[in-house]
Amino acid sequence: MKVLIVEDDPLHRSYLHEAVRAALPECDAVLEAENGASGEIQARKSRAEHVVMDLQMSERNGIEAARTIWRERPDTKILFWSNYSDEAYVRGVSRIVPEGATYGYVLKSTSDERLRLALRSVFVESQCVIDREVRGIQQKSLGNAHGLSDAEYEILVDVALGLTDKAIAQRKRLSLRSVQNRLQSLYEKLDIYQLPGAEAEGWYNLRMRAVTVALLRKVLNSSALERAERELRDSISS
Amino acid sequence: MKVLIVEDDPLHRSYLHEAVRAALPECDAVLEAENGASGEIQARKSRAEHVVMDLQMSERNGIEAARTIWRERPDTKILFWSNYSDEAYVRGVSRIVPEGATYGYVLKSTSDERLRLALRSVFVESQCVIDREVRGIQQKSLGNAHGLSDAEYEILVDVALGLTDKAIAQRKRLSLRSVQNRLQSLYEKLDIYQLPGAEAEGWYNLRMRAVTVALLRKVLNSSALERAERELRDSISS
DNA sequence: GCAAAATCTGCGGGTTCCCGCAGGACAAGC
DNA sequence: GCTTGTCCTGCGGGAACCCGCAGATTTTGC
């Protein structure tokens, strides 16, 4: 069995290396990559079928790297290992996991023992392991109590990129009014209305405020923004 | 000599502990705190005059913790130790460092040897040590070639919080038009105009786009946003 | 197959934003 | 004193935004 570790922090990388060695005696080769880009290359070259992947790396983050790895070999088993359980990450991951693939998502703050268990479960037993906390986020974002639908999320991203209503309408093949409809439901879902400043009438620019609230609640994060910006540039240049 | 380490990641914390022990044999006590809030308390209680501080912690980030520590004892020597050199962090730090205080700013990616040197320089020699890269950011943000003035930066923050022009004018005791003037200079400084999408006429909502660009360039980051949001709430409730 | 619910769409208006123009306040330099 | 530069301020208008209303279209549930 070969395991590929993709992690930019040297300390965490060697810690992971150690953990893999301890948890998987049947593992005969541990490879390391220090960012998403070189992770993709190593995965392609070594044909590793087991990957431990950090999210939030410079160069190319874990989500993008995982997507291309899975595109090439959908049966790769990937264990995501992240500092945060931002809704943006959770949503990003579940967006790219292929049908029937096995993966895991554990937090860096987890204990050695649970990391060991996760490694064995995902890589040996082919069983999905999602951290409790991450699971909670998943639930919340699905149950549309306060969670955003996919349509609303996409609008949010486009707005956050700084596009006008008209531009969004064009990109999404919608009428102007439909875009504004989605925006309104976004404002409601994010509770833009009751806010610090009590009888705030005209104190907030709703469009801007929605994005800010999304950032503060980690529904969006800068990593998701960077991805979206790159896609926007691609879609324009083509 | 007593040294207080404030760092939320256990691995990095123990690595720092080791580095301090090795670099400062005259140090007879190493204390640890795992976030900004408990860091403040420990600093107060132990009267430590030497602090190694991570930025970007949950609970209370390094900048806020450093500010209260320095407010209580301005002669405390603080070495900031961060993953990133975001302009938002650099600006935040230089905003709070008191007159004549000695401090340092090194990146986590630096070598063991340079960390050792920084520890000795700041704590023993009372000499400021700023990482080359960080220094570069500082220069750039001061030289107003593309750097924002303080006035523009504050406007940027207020806009990012989602306030309307009118609200900002009121908070800052300015006329509406003045706020808009500063906004315009902000747009120019951030190069909002030439953008992906060539003959983009009316494709971008400038106000939103400015914030997005600032985020992508790390002029702003979510940590700075959170701080600003808290200050906003305080200023309203009072 | 039909009714209910959810979405999309056009119209119209009030408000906010973006910004050119022009005048006033204040400091620095010859 | 005059000029030059920088910043603040008011006015006005075109564009974009926010959103209620109402009809059309699609989806959902039974």
Coordinates of N, CA, C and O in Angstrom, one line a residue, chain A residues 51-199:
Chain A
V51 N -4.6 8.9 -0.2 CA -4.1 10.3 0.0 C -4.6 10.9 1.3 O -5.8 10.8 1.6
V52 N -3.7 11.6 2.0 CA -4.1 12.4 3.1 C -3.9 13.8 2.6 O -2.8 14.2 2.2
M53 N -4.9 14.6 2.7 CA -4.9 15.9 2.0 C -5.2 17.1 3.0 O -6.3 17.0 3.6
D54 N -4.4 18.1 3.0 CA -4.7 19.3 3.8 C -5.5 20.2 2.9 O -5.4 20.2 1.7
L55 N -6.5 20.9 3.5 CA -7.1 22.0 2.7 C -6.3 23.2 3.0 O -5.4 23.2 3.8
Q56 N -6.6 24.3 2.4 CA -5.9 25.6 2.7 C -4.4 25.4 2.5 O -3.6 25.3 3.5
M57 N -3.9 25.3 1.3 CA -2.5 25.5 1.0 C -2.4 26.6 0.0 O -3.3 26.9 -0.8
S58 N -1.2 27.1 0.0 CA -0.9 28.1 -1.1 C -0.7 27.4 -2.4 O -0.8 26.1 -2.4
E59 N -0.5 28.1 -3.5 CA -0.4 27.5 -4.8 C -1.7 26.9 -5.3 O -2.2 27.4 -6.3
R60 N -2.2 25.9 -4.6 CA -3.3 25.2 -5.1 C -3.9 24.5 -3.9 O -3.2 23.7 -3.3
N61 N -5.1 24.8 -3.6 CA -5.6 24.3 -2.3 C -6.1 22.8 -2.4 O -6.1 22.2 -3.5
G62 N -6.4 22.2 -1.3 CA -6.7 20.8 -1.3 C -7.9 20.4 -2.1 O -8.0 19.3 -2.7
I63 N -8.9 21.3 -2.2 CA -10.1 20.9 -2.9 C -9.8 20.8 -4.4 O -10.2 19.9 -5.0
E64 N -9.1 21.8 -4.9 CA -8.8 21.7 -6.3 C -7.9 20.5 -6.6 O -8.1 19.8 -7.6
A65 N -6.9 20.2 -5.8 CA -6.1 19.1 -6.0 C -6.9 17.8 -6.0 O -6.7 16.9 -6.8
A66 N -7.8 17.7 -5.0 CA -8.6 16.5 -4.9 C -9.4 16.3 -6.1 O -9.6 15.2 -6.6
R67 N -10.0 17.4 -6.6 CA -10.8 17.3 -7.7 C -10.1 16.7 -8.9 O -10.6 15.8 -9.6
T68 N -8.9 17.2 -9.2 CA -8.2 16.6 -10.4 C -7.8 15.2 -10.1 O -7.8 14.4 -11.0
I69 N -7.4 14.9 -8.9 CA -7.0 13.5 -8.6 C -8.2 12.6 -8.8 O -8.1 11.5 -9.5
W70 N -9.3 13.0 -8.3 CA -10.5 12.1 -8.4 C -11.0 12.0 -9.9 O -11.6 11.1 -10.3
R71 N -10.7 13.1 -10.7 CA -11.1 13.1 -12.0 C -10.3 12.0 -12.8 O -10.8 11.3 -13.7
E72 N -9.1 11.9 -12.4 CA -8.2 10.9 -13.1 C -8.4 9.5 -12.6 O -8.4 8.5 -13.3
R73 N -8.6 9.4 -11.3 CA -8.9 8.0 -10.7 C -9.9 8.2 -9.6 O -9.6 8.4 -8.4
P74 N -11.2 7.9 -10.0 CA -12.3 8.2 -9.0 C -12.3 7.2 -7.8 O -13.0 7.5 -6.9
D75 N -11.5 6.2 -7.9 CA -11.5 5.2 -6.8 C -10.5 5.5 -5.7 O -10.2 4.8 -4.8
T76 N -9.7 6.7 -5.9 CA -8.8 7.1 -4.9 C -9.4 7.4 -3.6 O -10.5 7.9 -3.6
K77 N -8.8 6.9 -2.5 CA -9.4 7.2 -1.2 C -8.6 8.4 -0.6 O -7.4 8.4 -0.4
I78 N -9.4 9.4 -0.2 CA -8.8 10.6 0.3 C -9.3 11.0 1.7 O -10.5 11.0 1.9
L79 N -8.3 11.2 2.5 CA -8.7 11.7 3.9 C -8.3 13.1 4.0 O -7.1 13.5 4.0
F80 N -9.3 14.0 4.1 CA -9.1 15.4 4.3 C -8.7 15.7 5.8 O -9.4 15.1 6.7
W81 N -7.8 16.5 6.0 CA -7.2 16.8 7.3 C -7.1 18.3 7.4 O -6.1 18.8 6.9
S82 N -8.0 18.9 8.1 CA -8.0 20.4 8.1 C -8.1 21.0 9.4 O -8.5 20.4 10.4
N83 N -7.6 22.2 9.5 CA -7.7 23.0 10.8 C -9.1 23.4 11.0 O -9.5 23.6 12.2
Y84 N -9.9 23.7 10.0 CA -11.2 24.3 10.2 C -12.3 23.5 9.6 O -12.1 22.6 8.8
S85 N -13.5 23.8 10.1 CA -14.7 23.1 9.5 C -15.6 24.2 8.9 O -16.8 24.2 9.0
D86 N -15.0 25.2 8.3 CA -15.7 26.2 7.6 C -16.8 25.6 6.7 O -16.5 24.6 6.0
E87 N -18.0 26.2 6.7 CA -19.0 25.6 5.8 C -18.5 25.7 4.3 O -18.9 24.8 3.5
A88 N -17.7 26.7 4.0 CA -17.2 26.8 2.6 C -16.4 25.6 2.3 O -16.5 25.0 1.2
Y89 N -15.6 25.1 3.2 CA -14.8 23.9 2.9 C -15.7 22.7 2.8 O -15.5 21.9 1.9
V90 N -16.5 22.5 3.8 CA -17.4 21.3 3.8 C -18.2 21.2 2.5 O -18.3 20.2 1.8
R91 N -18.8 22.4 2.1 CA -19.6 22.4 0.9 C -18.7 22.1 -0.3 O -19.0 21.4 -1.2
G92 N -17.5 22.7 -0.3 CA -16.6 22.5 -1.4 C -16.2 21.0 -1.6 O -16.2 20.5 -2.7
V93 N -16.0 20.4 -0.5 CA -15.6 19.0 -0.5 C -16.7 18.1 -1.1 O -16.6 17.4 -2.0
S94 N -17.9 18.3 -0.5 CA -19.0 17.4 -0.9 C -19.5 17.7 -2.3 O -20.1 16.9 -3.0
R95 N -19.0 18.9 -2.8 CA -19.3 19.2 -4.2 C -18.5 18.3 -5.2 O -18.9 18.1 -6.3
I96 N -17.3 17.9 -4.8 CA -16.4 17.3 -5.7 C -16.3 15.8 -5.5 O -15.7 15.1 -6.4
V97 N -16.8 15.2 -4.4 CA -16.6 13.8 -4.2 C -17.5 13.0 -5.2 O -18.7 13.2 -5.3
P98 N -16.8 12.1 -6.0 CA -17.5 11.4 -7.0 C -18.5 10.4 -6.4 O -18.3 10.0 -5.3
E99 N -19.4 9.9 -7.2 CA -20.3 8.9 -6.9 C -19.6 7.7 -6.3 O -18.7 7.1 -6.9
G100 N -20.0 7.3 -5.0 CA -19.5 6.1 -4.5 C -18.0 6.1 -4.0 O -17.5 5.1 -3.6
A101 N -17.4 7.2 -4.1 CA -16.0 7.3 -3.6 C -16.0 7.3 -2.1 O -16.9 7.7 -1.4
T102 N -14.9 6.8 -1.5 CA -14.7 6.8 -0.1 C -13.8 7.9 0.3 O -12.7 8.0 -0.2
Y103 N -14.2 8.6 1.3 CA -13.3 9.7 1.8 C -13.6 10.0 3.3 O -14.5 9.4 3.9
G104 N -12.7 10.8 3.9 CA -12.9 11.2 5.3 C -12.6 12.6 5.5 O -12.0 13.3 4.6
Y105 N -13.1 13.2 6.6 CA -12.8 14.6 6.9 C -12.6 14.7 8.4 O -13.6 14.6 9.1
V106 N -11.4 14.8 8.8 CA -11.1 15.0 10.3 C -10.4 16.3 10.5 O -9.7 16.8 9.6
L107 N -10.6 16.8 11.7 CA -9.9 18.1 12.1 C -8.6 17.8 12.7 O -8.3 16.8 13.3
K108 N -7.7 18.8 12.5 CA -6.3 18.7 13.1 C -6.3 18.6 14.6 O -5.4 18.2 15.2
S109 N -7.4 19.1 15.2 CA -7.4 19.2 16.6 C -7.8 17.8 17.2 O -7.9 17.6 18.4
T110 N -8.1 16.8 16.4 CA -8.5 15.5 16.9 C -7.3 14.8 17.5 O -6.2 15.1 17.3
S111 N -7.7 13.8 18.3 CA -6.7 13.1 19.0 C -5.9 12.1 18.1 O -6.4 11.8 17.1
D112 N -4.7 11.7 18.6 CA -3.9 10.7 17.8 C -4.7 9.5 17.5 O -4.7 8.9 16.4
E113 N -5.5 9.0 18.6 CA -6.2 7.8 18.4 C -7.3 7.9 17.3 O -7.4 7.0 16.5
R114 N -8.0 9.0 17.3 CA -9.0 9.1 16.3 C -8.5 9.3 14.9 O -9.0 8.8 13.9
L115 N -7.3 9.9 14.8 CA -6.7 10.0 13.5 C -6.3 8.6 13.1 O -6.5 8.3 11.9
R116 N -5.8 7.8 14.0 CA -5.4 6.4 13.6 C -6.6 5.7 13.1 O -6.6 5.0 12.1
L117 N -7.7 5.8 13.9 CA -9.0 5.1 13.5 C -9.4 5.6 12.1 O -9.8 4.8 11.2
A118 N -9.4 6.9 11.9 CA -9.8 7.4 10.6 C -8.9 6.9 9.4 O -9.4 6.5 8.4
L119 N -7.6 6.8 9.7 CA -6.7 6.3 8.6 C -7.1 4.9 8.3 O -7.2 4.5 7.1
R120 N -7.3 4.0 9.3 CA -7.6 2.6 9.1 C -9.0 2.5 8.4 O -9.2 1.7 7.5
S121 N -10.0 3.2 8.9 CA -11.3 3.1 8.4 C -11.4 3.5 6.9 O -11.9 2.7 6.1
V122 N -10.8 4.6 6.6 CA -10.9 5.1 5.2 C -10.0 4.2 4.3 O -10.5 3.8 3.2
F123 N -8.8 4.0 4.6 CA -7.9 3.3 3.7 C -8.0 1.8 3.7 O -7.8 1.2 2.6
V124 N -8.3 1.2 4.8 CA -8.4 -0.3 4.8 C -9.8 -0.7 4.7 O -10.1 -1.6 3.8
E125 N -10.7 -0.1 5.5 CA -12.1 -0.6 5.4 C -12.9 0.0 4.4 O -14.1 -0.3 4.2
S126 N -12.4 1.0 3.7 CA -13.2 1.8 2.7 C -14.4 2.3 3.3 O -15.5 2.2 2.6
Q127 N -14.3 2.9 4.4 CA -15.5 3.4 5.1 C -15.4 4.9 5.3 O -14.3 5.4 5.7
C128 N -16.4 5.7 5.0 CA -16.3 7.1 5.1 C -16.3 7.5 6.6 O -17.1 7.0 7.4
V129 N -15.5 8.4 6.9 CA -15.4 8.9 8.3 C -15.5 10.4 8.3 O -14.6 11.1 7.8
I130 N -16.5 11.0 8.8 CA -16.7 12.4 8.9 C -16.7 12.9 10.3 O -17.5 12.3 11.1
D131 N -15.9 13.8 10.7 CA -15.9 14.3 12.0 C -17.2 14.8 12.5 O -18.0 15.3 11.7
R132 N -17.5 14.6 13.8 CA -18.8 15.0 14.3 C -19.1 16.5 13.9 O -20.2 16.8 13.4
E133 N -18.2 17.3 14.2 CA -18.4 18.8 14.0 C -18.6 19.1 12.5 O -19.6 19.8 12.2
V134 N -17.9 18.4 11.7 CA -18.0 18.6 10.2 C -19.4 18.1 9.8 O -20.1 18.8 9.1
R135 N -19.8 17.0 10.4 CA -21.1 16.4 10.1 C -22.2 17.5 10.4 O -23.2 17.6 9.7
G136 N -22.0 18.1 11.6 CA -23.0 19.1 12.0 C -23.2 20.2 11.0 O -24.3 20.6 10.6
I137 N -22.0 20.7 10.5 CA -22.1 21.7 9.5 C -22.8 21.2 8.2 O -23.7 21.9 7.7
Q138 N -22.5 20.0 7.8 CA -23.2 19.4 6.7 C -24.7 19.5 6.8 O -25.4 19.9 6.0
Q139 N -25.1 18.9 7.9 CA -26.5 18.9 8.2 C -27.2 20.3 8.1 O -28.1 20.5 7.4
K140 N -26.5 21.2 8.8 CA -27.1 22.5 8.8 C -27.2 23.1 7.5 O -28.2 23.8 7.1
S141 N -26.2 22.9 6.6 CA -26.2 23.5 5.3 C -27.2 22.8 4.4 O -27.7 23.4 3.4
L142 N -27.5 21.6 4.7 CA -28.5 20.9 3.9 C -29.9 21.3 4.3 O -30.7 21.7 3.5
G143 N -30.2 21.0 5.6 CA -31.5 21.4 6.1 C -31.6 22.9 5.9 O -30.9 23.7 6.5
N144 N -32.6 23.3 5.0 CA -32.6 24.7 4.6 C -33.3 25.6 5.7 O -33.9 26.6 5.3
A145 N -33.1 25.2 6.9 CA -33.6 26.1 8.0 C -32.9 27.4 7.8 O -33.6 28.4 7.4
H146 N -31.6 27.4 8.0 CA -30.9 28.6 7.6 C -29.8 28.4 6.6 O -29.0 29.2 6.2
G147 N -29.9 27.1 6.0 CA -28.9 26.8 5.0 C -29.2 27.3 3.7 O -30.4 27.4 3.3
L148 N -28.2 27.6 2.9 CA -28.5 28.1 1.5 C -28.6 27.0 0.5 O -27.9 26.0 0.6
S149 N -29.5 27.2 -0.4 CA -29.6 26.2 -1.5 C -28.5 26.4 -2.4 O -27.7 27.4 -2.3
D150 N -28.3 25.5 -3.3 CA -27.2 25.6 -4.3 C -27.3 26.9 -5.1 O -26.4 27.6 -5.4
A151 N -28.5 27.1 -5.5 CA -28.8 28.3 -6.3 C -28.4 29.6 -5.6 O -27.7 30.5 -6.1
E152 N -28.8 29.7 -4.3 CA -28.5 30.8 -3.5 C -27.0 30.9 -3.3 O -26.4 32.0 -3.3
Y153 N -26.3 29.8 -3.1 CA -24.9 29.8 -2.9 C -24.2 30.4 -4.1 O -23.3 31.2 -4.0
E154 N -24.6 30.0 -5.3 CA -23.9 30.4 -6.5 C -24.1 31.9 -6.7 O -23.2 32.6 -7.1
I155 N -25.3 32.4 -6.4 CA -25.5 33.8 -6.5 C -24.6 34.5 -5.5 O -24.0 35.5 -5.8
L156 N -24.5 34.0 -4.3 CA -23.7 34.6 -3.3 C -22.2 34.7 -3.8 O -21.6 35.8 -3.7
V157 N -21.7 33.7 -4.4 CA -20.4 33.7 -4.9 C -20.2 34.8 -6.0 O -19.3 35.6 -6.0
D158 N -21.2 34.8 -6.9 CA -21.1 35.8 -8.0 C -21.1 37.2 -7.4 O -20.4 38.1 -7.9
V159 N -22.0 37.4 -6.5 CA -22.1 38.8 -5.9 C -20.7 39.1 -5.2 O -20.2 40.2 -5.3
A160 N -20.2 38.1 -4.5 CA -18.9 38.3 -3.8 C -17.8 38.6 -4.7 O -16.9 39.3 -4.3
L161 N -17.9 38.1 -5.9 CA -16.8 38.5 -6.9 C -16.9 39.9 -7.4 O -16.0 40.4 -8.0
G162 N -18.1 40.5 -7.1 CA -18.2 41.9 -7.4 C -18.9 42.1 -8.7 O -18.9 43.2 -9.3
L163 N -19.7 41.1 -9.2 CA -20.4 41.3 -10.5 C -21.7 42.0 -10.2 O -22.3 42.0 -9.1
T164 N -22.2 42.7 -11.2 CA -23.5 43.4 -11.1 C -24.6 42.4 -11.4 O -24.4 41.3 -11.9
D165 N -25.8 42.8 -11.0 CA -26.9 42.0 -11.2 C -27.0 41.6 -12.7 O -27.3 40.4 -13.1
K166 N -26.8 42.6 -13.6 CA -26.9 42.3 -15.0 C -25.9 41.3 -15.5 O -26.3 40.3 -16.2
A167 N -24.7 41.4 -15.0 CA -23.7 40.5 -15.4 C -24.0 39.1 -14.9 O -23.8 38.1 -15.7
I168 N -24.5 39.0 -13.7 CA -24.9 37.6 -13.2 C -26.0 37.0 -14.0 O -25.9 35.9 -14.4
A169 N -27.0 37.9 -14.3 CA -28.1 37.4 -15.1 C -27.6 36.8 -16.4 O -28.0 35.7 -16.9
Q170 N -26.6 37.5 -17.0 CA -26.1 37.0 -18.3 C -25.3 35.7 -18.1 O -25.5 34.7 -18.9
R171 N -24.5 35.6 -17.1 CA -23.7 34.4 -16.9 C -24.6 33.2 -16.6 O -24.3 32.1 -17.0
K172 N -25.6 33.5 -15.8 CA -26.5 32.4 -15.4 C -27.7 32.1 -16.3 O -28.6 31.3 -16.0
R173 N -27.8 32.9 -17.4 CA -28.9 32.8 -18.3 C -30.2 33.0 -17.5 O -31.1 32.2 -17.6
L174 N -30.3 34.1 -16.8 CA -31.5 34.4 -16.1 C -31.9 35.8 -16.4 O -31.2 36.6 -16.9
S175 N -33.2 36.1 -16.0 CA -33.6 37.5 -16.2 C -33.0 38.3 -15.0 O -32.7 37.7 -14.0
L176 N -33.0 39.6 -15.2 CA -32.5 40.4 -14.1 C -33.3 40.2 -12.9 O -32.8 40.1 -11.8
R177 N -34.6 40.2 -13.0 CA -35.5 40.0 -11.9 C -35.3 38.8 -11.1 O -35.3 38.7 -9.9
S178 N -35.0 37.7 -11.8 CA -34.7 36.4 -11.1 C -33.5 36.5 -10.2 O -33.5 36.0 -9.1
V179 N -32.5 37.1 -10.8 CA -31.3 37.3 -10.0 C -31.6 38.0 -8.7 O -31.2 37.7 -7.6
Q180 N -32.4 39.1 -8.9 CA -32.7 39.9 -7.7 C -33.6 39.1 -6.7 O -33.5 39.3 -5.5
N181 N -34.5 38.2 -7.3 CA -35.2 37.4 -6.4 C -34.3 36.5 -5.5 O -34.5 36.4 -4.3
R182 N -33.4 35.9 -6.1 CA -32.5 35.0 -5.4 C -31.7 35.8 -4.4 O -31.4 35.4 -3.3
L183 N -31.4 37.0 -4.8 CA -30.6 37.9 -3.8 C -31.5 38.1 -2.6 O -31.0 38.1 -1.5
Q184 N -32.8 38.4 -2.8 CA -33.6 38.7 -1.7 C -33.7 37.5 -0.8 O -33.7 37.7 0.5
S185 N -33.9 36.3 -1.3 CA -34.0 35.2 -0.4 C -32.7 34.9 0.3 O -32.6 34.5 1.4
L186 N -31.6 35.3 -0.4 CA -30.3 35.3 0.3 C -30.3 36.2 1.5 O -29.8 35.8 2.6
Y187 N -30.7 37.4 1.3 CA -30.7 38.3 2.4 C -31.5 37.8 3.6 O -31.2 37.9 4.8
E188 N -32.7 37.1 3.3 CA -33.5 36.6 4.4 C -32.7 35.5 5.1 O -32.7 35.4 6.3
K189 N -32.2 34.6 4.3 CA -31.5 33.4 4.9 C -30.4 33.8 5.8 O -30.1 33.2 6.8
L190 N -29.7 34.9 5.4 CA -28.5 35.3 6.2 C -28.9 36.2 7.3 O -28.0 36.7 8.0
D191 N -30.2 36.5 7.4 CA -30.6 37.4 8.5 C -30.0 38.7 8.5 O -29.5 39.3 9.5
I192 N -30.0 39.3 7.3 CA -29.4 40.6 7.1 C -30.2 41.7 7.8 O -29.7 42.7 8.1
Y193 N -31.4 41.4 8.0 CA -32.3 42.5 8.4 C -32.2 42.9 9.9 O -32.0 44.1 10.1
Q194 N -32.4 42.0 10.8 CA -32.1 42.5 12.2 C -30.6 42.4 12.4 O -30.0 41.3 12.3
L195 N -30.1 43.5 12.9 CA -28.7 43.6 12.9 C -28.2 44.6 13.9 O -29.0 45.3 14.5
P196 N -26.9 44.5 14.3 CA -26.4 45.6 15.2 C -26.8 46.9 14.6 O -26.6 47.2 13.5
G197 N -27.4 47.7 15.5 CA -27.8 49.1 15.0 C -29.3 49.2 15.0 O -29.9 50.0 14.3
A198 N -30.0 48.3 15.7 CA -31.4 48.4 16.0 C -32.2 48.9 14.8 O -32.3 48.2 13.8
E199 N -32.7 50.1 15.0 CA -33.6 50.6 13.9 C -32.7 51.1 12.8 O -32.8 52.3 12.3

